[in-house]
PDB file of C-alpha atoms in Angstrom:
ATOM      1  CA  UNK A   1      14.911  73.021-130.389  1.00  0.00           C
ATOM      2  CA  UNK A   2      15.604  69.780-132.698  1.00  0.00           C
ATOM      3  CA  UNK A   3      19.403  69.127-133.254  1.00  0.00           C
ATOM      4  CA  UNK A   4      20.001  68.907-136.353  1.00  0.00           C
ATOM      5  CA  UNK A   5      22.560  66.209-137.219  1.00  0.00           C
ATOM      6  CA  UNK A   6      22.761  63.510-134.811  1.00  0.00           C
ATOM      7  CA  UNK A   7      25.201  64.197-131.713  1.00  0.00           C
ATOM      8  CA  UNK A   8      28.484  62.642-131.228  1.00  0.00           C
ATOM      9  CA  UNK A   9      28.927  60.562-127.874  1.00  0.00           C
ATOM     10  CA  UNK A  10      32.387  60.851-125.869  1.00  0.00           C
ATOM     11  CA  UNK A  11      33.561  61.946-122.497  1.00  0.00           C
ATOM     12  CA  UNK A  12      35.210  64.577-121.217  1.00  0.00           C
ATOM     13  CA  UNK A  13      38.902  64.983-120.638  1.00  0.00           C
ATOM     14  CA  UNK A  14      39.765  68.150-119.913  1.00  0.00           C
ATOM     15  CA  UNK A  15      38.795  71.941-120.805  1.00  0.00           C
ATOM     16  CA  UNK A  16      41.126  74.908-121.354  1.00  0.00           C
ATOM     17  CA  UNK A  17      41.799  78.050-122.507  1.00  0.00           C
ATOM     18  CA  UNK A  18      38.126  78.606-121.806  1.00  0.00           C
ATOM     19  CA  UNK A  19      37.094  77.607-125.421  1.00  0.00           C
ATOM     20  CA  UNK A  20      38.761  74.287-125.754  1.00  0.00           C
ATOM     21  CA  UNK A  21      38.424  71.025-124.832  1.00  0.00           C
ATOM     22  CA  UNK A  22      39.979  67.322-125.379  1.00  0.00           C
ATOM     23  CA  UNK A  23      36.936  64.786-125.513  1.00  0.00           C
ATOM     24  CA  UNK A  24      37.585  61.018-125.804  1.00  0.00           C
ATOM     25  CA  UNK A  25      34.771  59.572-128.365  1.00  0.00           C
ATOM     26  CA  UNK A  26      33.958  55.896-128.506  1.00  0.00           C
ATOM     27  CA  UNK A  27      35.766  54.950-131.068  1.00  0.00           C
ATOM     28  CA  UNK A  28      38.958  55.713-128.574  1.00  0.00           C
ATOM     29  CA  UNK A  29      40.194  58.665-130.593  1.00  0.00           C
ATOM     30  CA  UNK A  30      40.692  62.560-128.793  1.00  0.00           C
ATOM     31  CA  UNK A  31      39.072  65.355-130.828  1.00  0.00           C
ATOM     32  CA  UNK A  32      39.395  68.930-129.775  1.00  0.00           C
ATOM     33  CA  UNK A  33      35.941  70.489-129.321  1.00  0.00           C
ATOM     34  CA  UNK A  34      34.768  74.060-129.010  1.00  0.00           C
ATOM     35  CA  UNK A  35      33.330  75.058-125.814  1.00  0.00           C
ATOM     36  CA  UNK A  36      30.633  78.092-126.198  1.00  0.00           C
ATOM     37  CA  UNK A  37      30.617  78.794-122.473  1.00  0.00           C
ATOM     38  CA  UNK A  38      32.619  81.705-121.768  1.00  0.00           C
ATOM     39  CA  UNK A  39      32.321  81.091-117.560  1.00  0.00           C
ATOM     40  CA  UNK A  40      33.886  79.678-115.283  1.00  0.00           C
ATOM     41  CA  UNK A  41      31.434  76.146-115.669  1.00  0.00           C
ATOM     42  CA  UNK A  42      31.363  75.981-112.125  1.00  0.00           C
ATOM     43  CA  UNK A  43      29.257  72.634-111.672  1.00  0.00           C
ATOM     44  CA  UNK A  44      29.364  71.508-115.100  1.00  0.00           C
ATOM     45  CA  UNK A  45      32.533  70.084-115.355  1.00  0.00           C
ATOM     46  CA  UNK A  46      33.782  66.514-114.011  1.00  0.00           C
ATOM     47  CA  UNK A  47      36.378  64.832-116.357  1.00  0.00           C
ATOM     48  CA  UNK A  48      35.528  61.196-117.196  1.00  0.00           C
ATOM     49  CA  UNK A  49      31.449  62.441-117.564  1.00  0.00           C
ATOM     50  CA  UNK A  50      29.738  61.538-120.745  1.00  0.00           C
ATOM     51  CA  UNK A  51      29.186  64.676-123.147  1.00  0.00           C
ATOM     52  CA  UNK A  52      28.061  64.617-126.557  1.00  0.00           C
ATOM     53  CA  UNK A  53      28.854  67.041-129.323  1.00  0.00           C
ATOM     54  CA  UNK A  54      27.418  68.368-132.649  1.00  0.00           C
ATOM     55  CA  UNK A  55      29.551  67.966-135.609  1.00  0.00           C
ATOM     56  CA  UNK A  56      30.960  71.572-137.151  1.00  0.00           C
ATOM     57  CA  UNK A  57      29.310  72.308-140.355  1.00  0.00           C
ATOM     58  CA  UNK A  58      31.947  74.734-141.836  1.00  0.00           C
ATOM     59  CA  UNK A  59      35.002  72.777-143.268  1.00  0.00           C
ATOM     60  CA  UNK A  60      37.356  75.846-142.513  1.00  0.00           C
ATOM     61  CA  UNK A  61      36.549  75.915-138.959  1.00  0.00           C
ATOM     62  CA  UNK A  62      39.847  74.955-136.956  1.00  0.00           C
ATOM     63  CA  UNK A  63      37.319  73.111-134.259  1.00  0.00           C
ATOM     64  CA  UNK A  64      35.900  69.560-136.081  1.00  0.00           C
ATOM     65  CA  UNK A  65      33.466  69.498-133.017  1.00  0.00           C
ATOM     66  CA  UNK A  66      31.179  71.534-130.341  1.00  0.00           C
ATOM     67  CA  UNK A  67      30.777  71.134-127.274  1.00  0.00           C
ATOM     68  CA  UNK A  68      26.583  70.422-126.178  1.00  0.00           C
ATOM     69  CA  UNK A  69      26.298  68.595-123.015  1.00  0.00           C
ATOM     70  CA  UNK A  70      27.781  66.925-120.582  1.00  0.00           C
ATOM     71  CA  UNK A  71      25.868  64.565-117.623  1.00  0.00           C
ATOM     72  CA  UNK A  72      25.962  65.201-114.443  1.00  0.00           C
ATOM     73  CA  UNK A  73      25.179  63.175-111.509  1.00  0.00           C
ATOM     74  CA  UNK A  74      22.741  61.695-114.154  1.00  0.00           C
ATOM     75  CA  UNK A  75      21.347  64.645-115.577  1.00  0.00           C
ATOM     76  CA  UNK A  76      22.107  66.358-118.908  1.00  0.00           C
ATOM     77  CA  UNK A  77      23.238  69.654-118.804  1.00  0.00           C
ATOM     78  CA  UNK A  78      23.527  72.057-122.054  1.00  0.00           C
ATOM     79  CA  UNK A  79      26.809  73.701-122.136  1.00  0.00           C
ATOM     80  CA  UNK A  80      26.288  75.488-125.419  1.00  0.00           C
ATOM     81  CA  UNK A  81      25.681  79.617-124.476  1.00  0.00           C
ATOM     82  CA  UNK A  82      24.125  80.120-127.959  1.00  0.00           C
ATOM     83  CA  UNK A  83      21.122  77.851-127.709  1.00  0.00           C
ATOM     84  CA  UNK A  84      19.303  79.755-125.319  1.00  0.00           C
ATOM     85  CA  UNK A  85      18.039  82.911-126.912  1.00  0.00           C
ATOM     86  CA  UNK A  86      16.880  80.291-130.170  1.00  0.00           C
ATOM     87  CA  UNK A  87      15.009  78.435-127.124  1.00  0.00           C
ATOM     88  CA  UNK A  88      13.527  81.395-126.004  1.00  0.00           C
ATOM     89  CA  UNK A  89      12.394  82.804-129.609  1.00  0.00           C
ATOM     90  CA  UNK A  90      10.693  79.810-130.421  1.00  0.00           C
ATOM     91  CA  UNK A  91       9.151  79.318-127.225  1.00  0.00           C
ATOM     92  CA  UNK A  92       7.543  82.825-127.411  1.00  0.00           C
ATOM     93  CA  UNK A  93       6.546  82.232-130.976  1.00  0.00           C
ATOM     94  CA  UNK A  94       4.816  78.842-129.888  1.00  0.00           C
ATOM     95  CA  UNK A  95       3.540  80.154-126.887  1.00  0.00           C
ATOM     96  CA  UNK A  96       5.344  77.982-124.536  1.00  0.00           C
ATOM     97  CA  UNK A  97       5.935  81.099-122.177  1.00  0.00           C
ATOM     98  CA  UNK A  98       2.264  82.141-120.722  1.00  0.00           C
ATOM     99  CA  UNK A  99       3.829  85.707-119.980  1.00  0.00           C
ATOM    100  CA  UNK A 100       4.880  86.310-123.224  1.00  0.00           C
ATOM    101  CA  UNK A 101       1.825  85.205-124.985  1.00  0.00           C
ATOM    102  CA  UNK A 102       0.289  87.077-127.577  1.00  0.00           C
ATOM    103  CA  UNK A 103       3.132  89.170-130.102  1.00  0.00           C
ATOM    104  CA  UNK A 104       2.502  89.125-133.191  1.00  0.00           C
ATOM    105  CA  UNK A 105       6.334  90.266-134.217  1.00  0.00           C
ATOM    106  CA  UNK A 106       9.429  89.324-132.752  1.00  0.00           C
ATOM    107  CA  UNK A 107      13.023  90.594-133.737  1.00  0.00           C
ATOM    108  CA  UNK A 108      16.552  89.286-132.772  1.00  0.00           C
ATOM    109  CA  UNK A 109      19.496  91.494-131.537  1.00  0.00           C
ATOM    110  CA  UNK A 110      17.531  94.658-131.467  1.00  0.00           C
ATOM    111  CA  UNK A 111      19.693  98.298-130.085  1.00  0.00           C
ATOM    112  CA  UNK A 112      18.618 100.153-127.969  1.00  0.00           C
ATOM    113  CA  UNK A 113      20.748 102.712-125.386  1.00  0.00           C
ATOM    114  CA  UNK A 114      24.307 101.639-125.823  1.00  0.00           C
ATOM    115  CA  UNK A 115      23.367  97.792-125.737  1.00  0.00           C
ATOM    116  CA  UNK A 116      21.544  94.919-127.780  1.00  0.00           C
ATOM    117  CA  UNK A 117      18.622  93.399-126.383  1.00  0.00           C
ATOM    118  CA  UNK A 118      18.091  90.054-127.187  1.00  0.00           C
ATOM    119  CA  UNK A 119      14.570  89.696-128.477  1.00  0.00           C
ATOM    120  CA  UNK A 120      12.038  92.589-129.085  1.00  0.00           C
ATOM    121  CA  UNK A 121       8.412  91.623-129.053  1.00  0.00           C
ATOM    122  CA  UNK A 122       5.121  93.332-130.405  1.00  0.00           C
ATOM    123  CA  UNK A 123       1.926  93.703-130.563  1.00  0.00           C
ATOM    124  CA  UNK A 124      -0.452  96.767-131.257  1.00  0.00           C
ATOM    125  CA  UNK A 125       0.411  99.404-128.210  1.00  0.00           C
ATOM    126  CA  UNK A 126       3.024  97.522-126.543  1.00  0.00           C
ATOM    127  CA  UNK A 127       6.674  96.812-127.599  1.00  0.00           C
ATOM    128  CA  UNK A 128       8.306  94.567-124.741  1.00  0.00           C
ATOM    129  CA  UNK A 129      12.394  94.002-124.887  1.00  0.00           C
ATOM    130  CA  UNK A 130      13.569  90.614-123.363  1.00  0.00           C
ATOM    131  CA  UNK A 131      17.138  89.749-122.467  1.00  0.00           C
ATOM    132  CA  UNK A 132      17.887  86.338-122.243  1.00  0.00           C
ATOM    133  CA  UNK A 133      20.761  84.931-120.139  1.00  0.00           C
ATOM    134  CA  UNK A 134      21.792  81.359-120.200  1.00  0.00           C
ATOM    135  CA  UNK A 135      21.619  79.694-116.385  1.00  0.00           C
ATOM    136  CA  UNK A 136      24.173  76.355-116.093  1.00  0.00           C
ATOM    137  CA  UNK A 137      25.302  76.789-112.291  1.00  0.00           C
ATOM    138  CA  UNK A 138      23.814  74.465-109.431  1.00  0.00           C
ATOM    139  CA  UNK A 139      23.615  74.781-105.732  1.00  0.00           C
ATOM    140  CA  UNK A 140      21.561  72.579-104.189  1.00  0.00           C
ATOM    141  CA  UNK A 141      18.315  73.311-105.014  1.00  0.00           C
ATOM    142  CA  UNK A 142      19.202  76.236-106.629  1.00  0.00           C
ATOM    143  CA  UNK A 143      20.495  77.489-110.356  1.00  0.00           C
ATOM    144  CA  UNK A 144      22.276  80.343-109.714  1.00  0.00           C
ATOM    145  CA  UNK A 145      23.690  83.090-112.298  1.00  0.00           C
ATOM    146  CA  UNK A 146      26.140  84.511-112.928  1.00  0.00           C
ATOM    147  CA  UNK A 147      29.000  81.421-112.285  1.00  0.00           C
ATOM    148  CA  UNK A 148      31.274  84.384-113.456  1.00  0.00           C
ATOM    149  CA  UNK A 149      31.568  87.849-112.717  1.00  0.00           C
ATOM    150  CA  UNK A 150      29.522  89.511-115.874  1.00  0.00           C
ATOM    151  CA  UNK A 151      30.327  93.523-116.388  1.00  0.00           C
ATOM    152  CA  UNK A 152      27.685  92.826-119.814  1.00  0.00           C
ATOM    153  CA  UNK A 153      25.026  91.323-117.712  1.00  0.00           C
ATOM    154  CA  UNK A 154      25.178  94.239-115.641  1.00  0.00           C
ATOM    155  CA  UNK A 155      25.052  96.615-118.574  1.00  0.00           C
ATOM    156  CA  UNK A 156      22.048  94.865-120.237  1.00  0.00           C
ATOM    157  CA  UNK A 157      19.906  94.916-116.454  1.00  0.00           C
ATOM    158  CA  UNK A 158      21.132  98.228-116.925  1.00  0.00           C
ATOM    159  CA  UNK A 159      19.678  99.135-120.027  1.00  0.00           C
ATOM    160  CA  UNK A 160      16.086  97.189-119.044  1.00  0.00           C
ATOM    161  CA  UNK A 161      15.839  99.462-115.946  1.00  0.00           C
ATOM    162  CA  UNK A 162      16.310 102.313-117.974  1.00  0.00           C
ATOM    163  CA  UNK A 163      13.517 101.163-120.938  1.00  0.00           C
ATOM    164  CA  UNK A 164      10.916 100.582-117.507  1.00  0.00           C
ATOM    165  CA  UNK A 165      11.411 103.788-116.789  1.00  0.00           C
ATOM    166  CA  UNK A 166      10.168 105.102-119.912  1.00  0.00           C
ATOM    167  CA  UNK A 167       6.955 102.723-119.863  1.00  0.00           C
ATOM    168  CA  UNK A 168       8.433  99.798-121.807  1.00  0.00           C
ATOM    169  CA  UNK A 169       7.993  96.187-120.769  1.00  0.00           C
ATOM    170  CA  UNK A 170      11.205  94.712-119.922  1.00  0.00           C
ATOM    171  CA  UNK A 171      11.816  91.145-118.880  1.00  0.00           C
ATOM    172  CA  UNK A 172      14.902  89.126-117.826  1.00  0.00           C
ATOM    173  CA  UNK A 173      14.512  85.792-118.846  1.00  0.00           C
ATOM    174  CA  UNK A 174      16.614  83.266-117.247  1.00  0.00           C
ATOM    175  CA  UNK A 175      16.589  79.512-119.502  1.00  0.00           C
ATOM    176  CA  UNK A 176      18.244  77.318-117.066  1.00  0.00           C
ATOM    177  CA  UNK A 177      19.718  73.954-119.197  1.00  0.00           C
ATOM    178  CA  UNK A 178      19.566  71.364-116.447  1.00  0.00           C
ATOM    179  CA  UNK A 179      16.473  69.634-115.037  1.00  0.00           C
ATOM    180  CA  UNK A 180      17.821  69.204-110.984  1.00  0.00           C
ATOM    181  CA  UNK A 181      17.168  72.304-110.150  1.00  0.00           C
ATOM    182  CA  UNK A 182      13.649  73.951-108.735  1.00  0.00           C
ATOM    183  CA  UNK A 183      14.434  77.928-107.906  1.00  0.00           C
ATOM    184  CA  UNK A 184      16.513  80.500-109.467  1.00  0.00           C
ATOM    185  CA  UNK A 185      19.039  82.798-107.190  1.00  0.00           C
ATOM    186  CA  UNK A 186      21.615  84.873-107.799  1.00  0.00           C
ATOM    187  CA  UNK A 187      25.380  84.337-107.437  1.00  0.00           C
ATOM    188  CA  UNK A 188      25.951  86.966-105.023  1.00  0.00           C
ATOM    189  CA  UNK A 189      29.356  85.510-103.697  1.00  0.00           C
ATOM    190  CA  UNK A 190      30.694  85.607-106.909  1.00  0.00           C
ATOM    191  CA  UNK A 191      29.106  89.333-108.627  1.00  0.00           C
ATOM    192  CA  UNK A 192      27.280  91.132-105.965  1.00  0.00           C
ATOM    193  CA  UNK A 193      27.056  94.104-108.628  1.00  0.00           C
ATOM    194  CA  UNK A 194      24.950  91.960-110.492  1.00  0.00           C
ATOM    195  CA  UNK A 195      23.067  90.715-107.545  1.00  0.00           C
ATOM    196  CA  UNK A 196      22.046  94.172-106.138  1.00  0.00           C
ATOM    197  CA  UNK A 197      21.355  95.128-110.259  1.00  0.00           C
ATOM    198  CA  UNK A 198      18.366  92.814-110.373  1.00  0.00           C
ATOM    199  CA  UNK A 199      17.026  93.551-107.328  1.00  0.00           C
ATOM    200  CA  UNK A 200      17.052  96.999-108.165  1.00  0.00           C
ATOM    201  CA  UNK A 201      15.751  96.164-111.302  1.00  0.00           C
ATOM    202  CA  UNK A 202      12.826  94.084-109.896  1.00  0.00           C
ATOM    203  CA  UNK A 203      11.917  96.555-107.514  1.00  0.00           C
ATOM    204  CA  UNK A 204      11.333  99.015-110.887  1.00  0.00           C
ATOM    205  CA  UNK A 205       9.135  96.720-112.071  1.00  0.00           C
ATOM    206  CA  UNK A 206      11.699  94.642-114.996  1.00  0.00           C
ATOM    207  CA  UNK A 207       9.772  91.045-115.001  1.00  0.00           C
ATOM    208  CA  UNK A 208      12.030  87.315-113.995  1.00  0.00           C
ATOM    209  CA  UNK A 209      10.993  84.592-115.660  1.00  0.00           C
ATOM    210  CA  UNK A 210      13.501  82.031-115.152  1.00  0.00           C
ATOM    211  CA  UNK A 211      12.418  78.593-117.059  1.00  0.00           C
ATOM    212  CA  UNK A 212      13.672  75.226-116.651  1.00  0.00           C
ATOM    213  CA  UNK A 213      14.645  73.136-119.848  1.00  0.00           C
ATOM    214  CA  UNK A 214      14.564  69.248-120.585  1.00  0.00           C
ATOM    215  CA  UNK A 215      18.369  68.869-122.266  1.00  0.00           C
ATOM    216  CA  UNK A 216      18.891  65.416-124.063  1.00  0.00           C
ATOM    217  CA  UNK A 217      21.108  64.147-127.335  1.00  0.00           C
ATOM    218  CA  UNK A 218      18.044  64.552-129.967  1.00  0.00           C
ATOM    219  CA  UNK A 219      16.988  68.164-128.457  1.00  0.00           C
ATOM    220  CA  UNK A 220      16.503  70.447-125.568  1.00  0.00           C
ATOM    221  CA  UNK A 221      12.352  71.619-125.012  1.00  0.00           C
ATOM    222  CA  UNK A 222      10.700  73.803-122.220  1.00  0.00           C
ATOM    223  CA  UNK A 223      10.118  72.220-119.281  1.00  0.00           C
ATOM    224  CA  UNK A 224       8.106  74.715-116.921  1.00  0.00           C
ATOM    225  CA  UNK A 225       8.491  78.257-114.913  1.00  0.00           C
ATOM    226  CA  UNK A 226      10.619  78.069-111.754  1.00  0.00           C
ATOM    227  CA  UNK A 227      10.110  80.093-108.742  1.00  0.00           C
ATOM    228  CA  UNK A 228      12.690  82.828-107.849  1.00  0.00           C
ATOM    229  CA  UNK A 229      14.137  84.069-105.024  1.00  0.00           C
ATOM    230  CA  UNK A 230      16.875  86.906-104.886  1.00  0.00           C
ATOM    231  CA  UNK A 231      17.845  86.491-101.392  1.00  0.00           C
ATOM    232  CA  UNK A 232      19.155  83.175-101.547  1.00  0.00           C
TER     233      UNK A 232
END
């Protein structure tokens, strides 16, 4: 995924009310900037760290800016919560995902149950639903969702355990937007719901892919499959 307009270098001051925050751009002047991430950020935040933003393309917006990236201990990490199911589409579509090789249709936002899947996939005799979840958190070695207790994550494993059972392909796919990382876990000290959810929903057979991302100012591309391990 190619930004499109060039990015705007600043650093961070400070975020609030979840959605906000002030950003200091080289120039000197403070801009407010819209933050995507509904979570708590937990490892992605450190005021005085370089971020860059993408310039709002709707002259009504209140928001001039949006909030991409920020680097941390000298890695990028992508903030924005929307880019990640785009990442994923294309990277099924160019078959950057061995796993999900081989659909000849995809569609977006697709019901089913009393949720929207993210992407549906098909091909002749096999219709696969894929929810895709955007993984920001570090630990070590480890990315670990959610950084936030997520009632709608649940909901969504939910609805995947539920399509298995009825002989569809389901797969949770995890695109994690920071390169020092090297195996996906769960938060299980912050939603243990959701921790027991996907191992319940692993055990029925839902797929993990988790993949790892290369995040910089001109775009953010697939880097590779990381191992998982839900007992971390």
């Amino acid at each position: 995924m190619k930004f499109s307009t060039p990015l705007i270098h600043g650093y961070l001051i400070k975020r609030y009310k979840r959605f906000l925050s002030d950003i200091r751009l080289d120039d000197g002047s403070i801009v407010i900037a819209h933050c995507t991430n509904s979570g708590s950020m937990k490892t992605c935040i450190e005021e005085g760290a370089e971020v860059y933003l993408s310039p709002a393309t709707d002259p009504k917006r209140k928001t001039r800016f949006t909030w991409e990236m920020i680097k941390i201990n000298g890695a990028w990490v992508g903030v924005h919560t929307s880019h990640p199911n785009l990442i994923a589409y294309n990277a099924i579509v160019n078959g950057e995902i061995p796993q999900l090789k081989g659909y000849e249709s995809l569609q977006r936002e697709v019901k089913t149950g009393n949720s929207r899947i993210d992407i549906m996939a098909q091909k002749p005799n096999e219709t696969c639903f894929i929810e895709v979840k955007n993984v920001s958190m570090r630990d070590g070695k480890y990315a670990r969702f959610p950084d936030a207790v997520t009632t709608r994550g649940k909901k969504h494993l939910e609805e995947l355990i539920q399509l298995k059972k009825e002989g569809i392909r389901a797969v949770m796919l995890y695109i994690i937007q920071r390169s020092d990382v090297e195996i996906f876990a769960t938060a299980n000290n912050i939603d243990p719901d959701y921790t027991s959810t996907l191992k319940k929903a692993f055990e029925l057979g839902v797929e993990i892919i988790p993949i790892r991302v290369k995040v910089n100012p001109y775009e953010i591309s697939i880097d590779k499959e990381l191992p998982f391990d839900l007992n971390a």
